[in-house]
Structures are given as structure tokens and as C-alpha cells.
Amino acid sequence: MNEYLENLHWRYATKKFNPELEVSDEHLETLLEAIRLSASSYGLQPYEVIVIKDAEMREKLKPAAFDQPQITDSSCLLVFAYRTDIDQNYLDEFIENNSQTRNQPKEDFQGLKDMIQNSVLTFSEHEKEVWASRQVYIAIGNLLSAAADLKVDTCPMEGFNPEEFDNILDLKSKNLKSVALTTIGYRSDEDQLQNAKKVRKSKESLFTRI
Ligand SMILES: Cc1cc2nc3c(=O)[nH]c(=O)nc-3n(C[C@H](O)[C@H](O)[C@H](O)COP(=O)(O)O)c2cc1C
């Protein structure tokens, strides 16, 4: 089996982290860079990630995540929150960033701007929420694979109350709404799940080959 697939077999949604083990700053920065480099619709990256190492804050958040132990036993908690202000101003800043990064005049990006204006900016609030949330999950997928490559454990999590998280982290004032979490750290020897066989559909039932 190639190394990439071996890593994917090694990874599992860790339920019990070893609270003594901390992910190094170097590894954490690599994982954050993997998130930053993730693909997104038009490249708009309509989300932010709150990186929480602070033990006190994680204790505060834990009850709002059904007391799941990963919140406090992991080394770091990432809260993925989508932007609720995907508007003309957001688009203008995006085009400015394209222009500066690629050292090209803004006019070069007029076609891209028009496409976004005629699609994403016409979405209803609900459609924007669904669209923005989808982008988050691409980043989480990337994060899980990158972490497996570094032999860092993760648990993606939707088991939490987003409204309570938003209140505790004061996300509304920043035009953000939490949508998913990922905890990062190292598995405890006691987590029996690490030995469990992966349960997946067969290739025959998952893929239609034409
Ligand atoms: C979007 C999403 C939300 C999840 N939420 C939780 C969660 O709140 N708590 C938890 O322990 N696991 C959670 N999981 C982990 C899944 O249960 C796990 O990925 C799945 O059972 C497959 O097992 P594996 O990842 O260990 O291979 C979540 C996974 C995903 C992708």
C-alpha cells in the first residue's frame, strides 16, 4: 500500500487524546497552512478559523459540545466559522488581493468579478450559508489528510451547539457563524478505537465507473 493510503488508514476520528502531549508549533503552522491552501469556490475562502490553545477557553466551550472530552484533552481546538458578510465589499477586497498578489491590474479580474457578482452575490442568505459551509468542509478534509501525513491525530466534530459557541467566542460581532470543529493532538494509548477496523462501503457500491 502506498504511504498516502497507509496514512489514511492510520488516521481515525480520535475520541480519547493524551492530554500530556502537545502538537509542536511547527506542526500546527503546517496544518494551518494546509487549511489556507485549500481549494474554495472561486478562491473566495468564505470562512475563518479560530485557533484555541487556551485551556480556560476550551473548558468554557466543552459543555456546548456535549462535554466531548476531545475539546479539552486535545492539544488545540479549531473552530471553523463561515463569513456572513459575503457582499460587494468582500468581493472588492478579494479582487484587490488577486490584483496585488499577481501584480496585475484589477481590470484583468473583471471577468471573475462579474461571475461572482452574478452567482454568489445573488444567493439568498440561506444559499450563501450552505455554500460557505461547504467550503469549510473542503478545508477540514485537507486538514485531516495533512495531519495524518504528520502523524498528528484529529477529530472532526459537528457535535456542538453553534449558537452557544458563537456567543462564547463573540463571533456575531465579527460576522462569523461557527459550523464545524476539529481537535488536534495525539491519541491516548487507551483509545480502543485506534485498533478498530475501518468501516467503509465497498468500492463497487461507492463508485459508478462509466
Ligand atoms: C462532519 C463530521 C462531523 C463529526 N462529528 C463528530 C463529533 O462530534 N464527535 C466525534 O467523536 N466524531 C465526529 N465525527 C467523526 C466520525 O464519526 C468519523 O469520522 C466516522 O465515524 C468515520 O470514522 P473514522 O474517521 O475514524 O475513519 C465527525 C466526522 C465528520 C466528517
mmCIF file of C-alpha atoms and ligand atoms in Angstrom:
data_model
loop_
_atom_site.group_PDB
_atom_site.id
_atom_site.type_symbol
_atom_site.label_atom_id
_atom_site.label_comp_id
_atom_site.label_asym_id
_atom_site.label_seq_id
_atom_site.Cartn_x
_atom_site.Cartn_y
_atom_site.Cartn_z
ATOM 1 C CA MET A 1 0.000 0.000 0.000
ATOM 2 C CA ASN A 2 1.357 3.452 -0.787
ATOM 3 C CA GLU A 3 2.276 5.809 2.033
ATOM 4 C CA TYR A 4 -0.623 8.183 1.431
ATOM 5 C CA LEU A 5 -3.194 5.403 1.831
ATOM 6 C CA GLU A 6 -1.315 3.975 4.808
ATOM 7 C CA ASN A 7 -1.660 7.360 6.500
ATOM 8 C CA LEU A 8 -5.386 7.433 5.774
ATOM 9 C CA HIS A 9 -5.731 4.000 7.333
ATOM 10 C CA TRP A 10 -3.713 5.149 10.343
ATOM 11 C CA ARG A 11 -5.955 8.157 10.969
ATOM 12 C CA TYR A 12 -9.245 7.824 12.762
ATOM 13 C CA ALA A 13 -11.595 10.212 14.500
ATOM 14 C CA THR A 14 -9.783 10.234 17.833
ATOM 15 C CA LYS A 15 -12.113 10.099 20.817
ATOM 16 C CA LYS A 16 -9.506 9.997 23.565
ATOM 17 C CA PHE A 17 -6.487 12.269 23.257
ATOM 18 C CA ASN A 18 -3.432 12.135 25.501
ATOM 19 C CA PRO A 19 -3.717 15.462 27.366
ATOM 20 C CA GLU A 20 0.028 15.383 28.149
ATOM 21 C CA LEU A 21 1.119 15.600 24.529
ATOM 22 C CA GLU A 22 1.258 18.891 22.680
ATOM 23 C CA VAL A 23 1.462 19.440 18.937
ATOM 24 C CA SER A 24 4.597 21.459 18.136
ATOM 25 C CA ASP A 25 4.256 24.999 16.798
ATOM 26 C CA GLU A 26 5.935 23.836 13.606
ATOM 27 C CA HIS A 27 3.361 21.094 13.017
ATOM 28 C CA LEU A 28 0.498 23.394 13.948
ATOM 29 C CA GLU A 29 1.670 26.016 11.463
ATOM 30 C CA THR A 30 1.955 23.341 8.749
ATOM 31 C CA LEU A 31 -1.631 22.281 9.427
ATOM 32 C CA LEU A 32 -2.881 25.867 9.355
ATOM 33 C CA GLU A 33 -1.061 26.337 6.050
ATOM 34 C CA ALA A 34 -2.812 23.222 4.682
ATOM 35 C CA ILE A 35 -6.124 24.887 5.575
ATOM 36 C CA ARG A 36 -5.023 28.165 3.985
ATOM 37 C CA LEU A 37 -4.035 26.406 0.757
ATOM 38 C CA SER A 38 -7.338 24.559 0.464
ATOM 39 C CA ALA A 39 -9.414 24.975 -2.653
ATOM 40 C CA SER A 40 -12.592 27.022 -2.373
ATOM 41 C CA SER A 41 -15.290 28.194 -4.744
ATOM 42 C CA TYR A 42 -13.722 30.963 -6.899
ATOM 43 C CA GLY A 43 -10.945 31.050 -4.250
ATOM 44 C CA LEU A 44 -13.189 33.177 -2.021
ATOM 45 C CA GLN A 45 -12.359 31.316 1.232
ATOM 46 C CA PRO A 46 -15.600 32.476 2.868
ATOM 47 C CA TYR A 47 -14.614 31.387 6.371
ATOM 48 C CA GLU A 48 -12.204 31.968 9.221
ATOM 49 C CA VAL A 49 -10.679 29.556 11.699
ATOM 50 C CA ILE A 50 -10.347 30.306 15.404
ATOM 51 C CA VAL A 51 -7.308 28.517 16.805
ATOM 52 C CA ILE A 52 -7.801 27.811 20.506
ATOM 53 C CA LYS A 53 -4.993 26.511 22.663
ATOM 54 C CA ASP A 54 -6.130 28.318 25.805
ATOM 55 C CA ALA A 55 -7.214 25.700 28.378
ATOM 56 C CA GLU A 56 -9.648 28.018 30.161
ATOM 57 C CA MET A 57 -11.496 28.878 26.964
ATOM 58 C CA ARG A 58 -11.728 25.226 25.969
ATOM 59 C CA GLU A 59 -13.172 24.359 29.422
ATOM 60 C CA LYS A 60 -15.765 27.052 28.822
ATOM 61 C CA LEU A 61 -16.685 25.671 25.409
ATOM 62 C CA LYS A 62 -16.799 21.997 26.408
ATOM 63 C CA PRO A 63 -20.390 21.962 27.789
ATOM 64 C CA ALA A 64 -21.544 23.495 24.497
ATOM 65 C CA ALA A 65 -20.037 20.464 22.735
ATOM 66 C CA PHE A 66 -21.925 17.865 24.777
ATOM 67 C CA ASP A 67 -18.915 17.580 27.103
ATOM 68 C CA GLN A 68 -16.955 15.677 24.479
ATOM 69 C CA PRO A 69 -13.517 15.121 26.046
ATOM 70 C CA GLN A 70 -11.650 15.931 22.830
ATOM 71 C CA ILE A 71 -12.378 19.622 23.377
ATOM 72 C CA THR A 72 -10.113 19.803 26.430
ATOM 73 C CA ASP A 73 -7.834 16.751 26.119
ATOM 74 C CA SER A 74 -6.540 17.592 22.655
ATOM 75 C CA SER A 75 -3.670 19.998 22.151
ATOM 76 C CA CYS A 76 -5.608 22.531 20.096
ATOM 77 C CA LEU A 77 -9.194 23.194 19.063
ATOM 78 C CA LEU A 78 -10.016 24.705 15.682
ATOM 79 C CA VAL A 79 -13.404 26.345 15.244
ATOM 80 C CA PHE A 80 -14.383 26.750 11.588
ATOM 81 C CA ALA A 81 -16.764 29.648 11.096
ATOM 82 C CA TYR A 82 -18.215 30.881 7.825
ATOM 83 C CA ARG A 83 -18.445 34.566 6.953
ATOM 84 C CA THR A 84 -21.941 36.025 6.983
ATOM 85 C CA ASP A 85 -20.889 39.149 5.071
ATOM 86 C CA ILE A 86 -20.156 37.865 1.589
ATOM 87 C CA ASP A 87 -21.115 41.121 -0.107
ATOM 88 C CA GLN A 88 -19.831 43.714 -2.596
ATOM 89 C CA ASN A 89 -17.208 44.928 -0.153
ATOM 90 C CA TYR A 90 -15.917 41.389 0.426
ATOM 91 C CA LEU A 91 -15.719 40.870 -3.332
ATOM 92 C CA ASP A 92 -13.833 44.151 -3.856
ATOM 93 C CA GLU A 93 -11.221 43.113 -1.272
ATOM 94 C CA PHE A 94 -10.906 39.716 -2.946
ATOM 95 C CA ILE A 95 -10.270 41.308 -6.334
ATOM 96 C CA GLU A 96 -7.737 43.691 -4.757
ATOM 97 C CA ASN A 97 -5.874 40.720 -3.261
ATOM 98 C CA ASN A 98 -5.835 38.968 -6.654
ATOM 99 C CA SER A 99 -4.521 42.106 -8.320
ATOM 100 C CA GLN A 100 -1.781 42.696 -5.744
ATOM 101 C CA THR A 101 -0.711 39.081 -5.386
ATOM 102 C CA ARG A 102 -0.368 38.552 -9.123
ATOM 103 C CA ASN A 103 0.809 42.069 -9.825
ATOM 104 C CA GLN A 104 -1.872 42.586 -12.468
ATOM 105 C CA PRO A 105 -4.332 45.454 -12.910
ATOM 106 C CA LYS A 106 -7.768 44.965 -11.335
ATOM 107 C CA GLU A 107 -9.333 45.142 -14.801
ATOM 108 C CA ASP A 108 -7.736 41.749 -15.569
ATOM 109 C CA PHE A 109 -10.054 40.244 -12.974
ATOM 110 C CA GLN A 110 -13.261 41.883 -14.239
ATOM 111 C CA GLY A 111 -14.500 38.591 -15.753
ATOM 112 C CA LEU A 112 -14.015 36.780 -12.448
ATOM 113 C CA LYS A 113 -15.677 39.644 -10.599
ATOM 114 C CA ASP A 114 -18.695 39.547 -12.921
ATOM 115 C CA MET A 115 -19.049 35.791 -12.480
ATOM 116 C CA ILE A 116 -19.067 36.082 -8.696
ATOM 117 C CA GLN A 117 -21.420 39.055 -8.828
ATOM 118 C CA ASN A 118 -23.834 37.068 -10.991
ATOM 119 C CA SER A 119 -23.660 33.939 -8.851
ATOM 120 C CA VAL A 120 -22.632 34.058 -5.199
ATOM 121 C CA LEU A 121 -23.735 37.652 -4.621
ATOM 122 C CA THR A 122 -27.217 36.862 -5.925
ATOM 123 C CA PHE A 123 -27.646 33.972 -3.452
ATOM 124 C CA SER A 124 -30.199 34.294 -0.638
ATOM 125 C CA GLU A 125 -28.793 34.399 2.905
ATOM 126 C CA HIS A 126 -29.613 30.710 3.286
ATOM 127 C CA GLU A 127 -27.974 29.771 -0.007
ATOM 128 C CA LYS A 128 -24.866 31.728 0.996
ATOM 129 C CA GLU A 129 -24.735 29.868 4.323
ATOM 130 C CA VAL A 130 -24.956 26.483 2.609
ATOM 131 C CA TRP A 131 -22.364 27.488 0.006
ATOM 132 C CA ALA A 132 -19.938 28.920 2.576
ATOM 133 C CA SER A 133 -20.287 25.902 4.869
ATOM 134 C CA ARG A 134 -19.395 23.577 2.011
ATOM 135 C CA GLN A 135 -16.109 25.397 1.559
ATOM 136 C CA VAL A 136 -15.307 24.778 5.225
ATOM 137 C CA TYR A 137 -15.596 21.028 4.780
ATOM 138 C CA ILE A 138 -13.064 21.030 1.954
ATOM 139 C CA ALA A 139 -10.582 22.704 4.297
ATOM 140 C CA ILE A 140 -11.329 20.194 7.052
ATOM 141 C CA GLY A 141 -10.745 17.295 4.643
ATOM 142 C CA ASN A 142 -7.411 18.783 3.693
ATOM 143 C CA LEU A 143 -6.527 19.303 7.343
ATOM 144 C CA LEU A 144 -7.273 15.678 8.239
ATOM 145 C CA SER A 145 -5.063 14.354 5.429
ATOM 146 C CA ALA A 146 -2.231 16.771 6.218
ATOM 147 C CA ALA A 147 -2.384 15.818 9.903
ATOM 148 C CA ALA A 148 -2.270 12.113 9.042
ATOM 149 C CA ASP A 149 0.850 12.793 6.984
ATOM 150 C CA LEU A 150 2.492 14.325 10.089
ATOM 151 C CA LYS A 151 1.161 11.504 12.299
ATOM 152 C CA VAL A 152 -0.877 14.058 14.204
ATOM 153 C CA ASP A 153 -4.314 12.932 15.370
ATOM 154 C CA THR A 154 -7.545 14.773 14.722
ATOM 155 C CA CYS A 155 -11.259 14.581 15.356
ATOM 156 C CA PRO A 156 -13.627 16.453 13.041
ATOM 157 C CA MET A 157 -16.719 17.421 15.030
ATOM 158 C CA GLU A 158 -20.210 18.674 14.357
ATOM 159 C CA GLY A 159 -21.454 17.627 17.776
ATOM 160 C CA PHE A 160 -21.702 21.058 19.338
ATOM 161 C CA ASN A 161 -24.144 23.912 19.693
ATOM 162 C CA PRO A 162 -23.091 26.580 17.159
ATOM 163 C CA GLU A 163 -25.166 29.363 18.778
ATOM 164 C CA GLU A 164 -23.522 28.782 22.147
ATOM 165 C CA PHE A 165 -20.065 28.687 20.571
ATOM 166 C CA ASP A 166 -20.824 31.907 18.700
ATOM 167 C CA ASN A 167 -21.856 33.618 21.935
ATOM 168 C CA ILE A 168 -18.869 32.434 23.953
ATOM 169 C CA LEU A 169 -16.418 33.406 21.200
ATOM 170 C CA ASP A 170 -18.316 36.592 20.307
ATOM 171 C CA LEU A 171 -18.404 35.562 16.656
ATOM 172 C CA LYS A 172 -21.501 37.547 15.649
ATOM 173 C CA SER A 173 -19.687 40.858 16.030
ATOM 174 C CA LYS A 174 -17.076 39.540 13.580
ATOM 175 C CA ASN A 175 -19.708 38.465 11.014
ATOM 176 C CA LEU A 176 -18.949 34.809 11.657
ATOM 177 C CA LYS A 177 -21.024 31.722 12.435
ATOM 178 C CA SER A 178 -19.407 28.507 13.631
ATOM 179 C CA VAL A 179 -20.161 25.441 11.554
ATOM 180 C CA ALA A 180 -17.680 22.680 12.456
ATOM 181 C CA LEU A 181 -14.732 21.917 14.750
ATOM 182 C CA THR A 182 -11.564 19.892 14.556
ATOM 183 C CA THR A 183 -9.481 18.906 17.547
ATOM 184 C CA ILE A 184 -5.776 18.226 17.052
ATOM 185 C CA GLY A 185 -3.371 16.294 19.258
ATOM 186 C CA TYR A 186 -2.100 12.804 19.962
ATOM 187 C CA ARG A 187 -4.151 9.687 20.637
ATOM 188 C CA SER A 188 -4.195 8.118 24.069
ATOM 189 C CA ASP A 189 -2.970 4.512 24.290
ATOM 190 C CA GLU A 190 -6.294 3.826 25.968
ATOM 191 C CA ASP A 191 -8.398 4.798 22.955
ATOM 192 C CA GLN A 192 -9.544 1.367 21.776
ATOM 193 C CA LEU A 193 -10.957 2.790 18.552
ATOM 194 C CA GLN A 194 -7.452 3.131 17.135
ATOM 195 C CA ASN A 195 -7.372 -0.658 16.767
ATOM 196 C CA ALA A 196 -10.794 -0.956 15.158
ATOM 197 C CA LYS A 197 -11.022 -1.870 11.502
ATOM 198 C CA LYS A 198 -12.209 0.925 9.216
ATOM 199 C CA VAL A 199 -15.840 0.523 8.261
ATOM 200 C CA ARG A 200 -16.394 1.748 4.720
ATOM 201 C CA LYS A 201 -18.616 0.936 1.766
ATOM 202 C CA SER A 202 -17.148 -1.300 -0.903
ATOM 203 C CA LYS A 203 -15.696 0.359 -3.997
ATOM 204 C CA GLU A 204 -18.456 -1.306 -6.030
ATOM 205 C CA SER A 205 -21.205 0.428 -4.085
ATOM 206 C CA LEU A 206 -19.391 3.782 -3.807
ATOM 207 C CA PHE A 207 -18.194 4.314 -7.359
ATOM 208 C CA THR A 208 -20.016 4.200 -10.673
ATOM 209 C CA ARG A 209 -17.487 3.781 -13.438
ATOM 210 C CA ILE A 210 -18.600 4.724 -16.912
HETATM 211 C C1 LIG B 1 -18.587 16.429 9.650
HETATM 212 C C2 LIG B 1 -18.206 15.428 10.702
HETATM 213 C C3 LIG B 1 -18.684 15.583 11.998
HETATM 214 C C4 LIG B 1 -18.288 14.706 13.002
HETATM 215 N N1 LIG B 1 -18.669 14.937 14.309
HETATM 216 C C5 LIG B 1 -18.129 14.175 15.289
HETATM 217 C C6 LIG B 1 -18.331 14.508 16.652
HETATM 218 O O1 LIG B 1 -18.985 15.493 17.007
HETATM 219 N N2 LIG B 1 -17.758 13.715 17.591
HETATM 220 C C7 LIG B 1 -16.991 12.629 17.265
HETATM 221 O O2 LIG B 1 -16.487 11.971 18.172
HETATM 222 N N3 LIG B 1 -16.775 12.296 15.970
HETATM 223 C C8 LIG B 1 -17.309 13.037 14.985
HETATM 224 N N4 LIG B 1 -17.040 12.733 13.667
HETATM 225 C C9 LIG B 1 -16.216 11.545 13.339
HETATM 226 C C10 LIG B 1 -16.966 10.458 12.557
HETATM 227 O O3 LIG B 1 -17.828 9.778 13.407
HETATM 228 C C11 LIG B 1 -15.925 9.551 11.905
HETATM 229 O O4 LIG B 1 -15.138 10.278 11.017
HETATM 230 C C12 LIG B 1 -16.597 8.370 11.153
HETATM 231 O O5 LIG B 1 -17.246 7.520 12.045
HETATM 232 C C13 LIG B 1 -15.590 7.558 10.339
HETATM 233 O O6 LIG B 1 -14.578 7.028 11.165
HETATM 234 P P1 LIG B 1 -13.034 7.399 11.047
HETATM 235 O O7 LIG B 1 -12.957 8.870 10.752
HETATM 236 O O8 LIG B 1 -12.488 7.076 12.414
HETATM 237 O O9 LIG B 1 -12.447 6.587 9.966
HETATM 238 C C14 LIG B 1 -17.459 13.604 12.672
HETATM 239 C C15 LIG B 1 -16.997 13.460 11.349
HETATM 240 C C16 LIG B 1 -17.338 14.366 10.391
HETATM 241 C C17 LIG B 1 -16.754 14.223 8.999
#
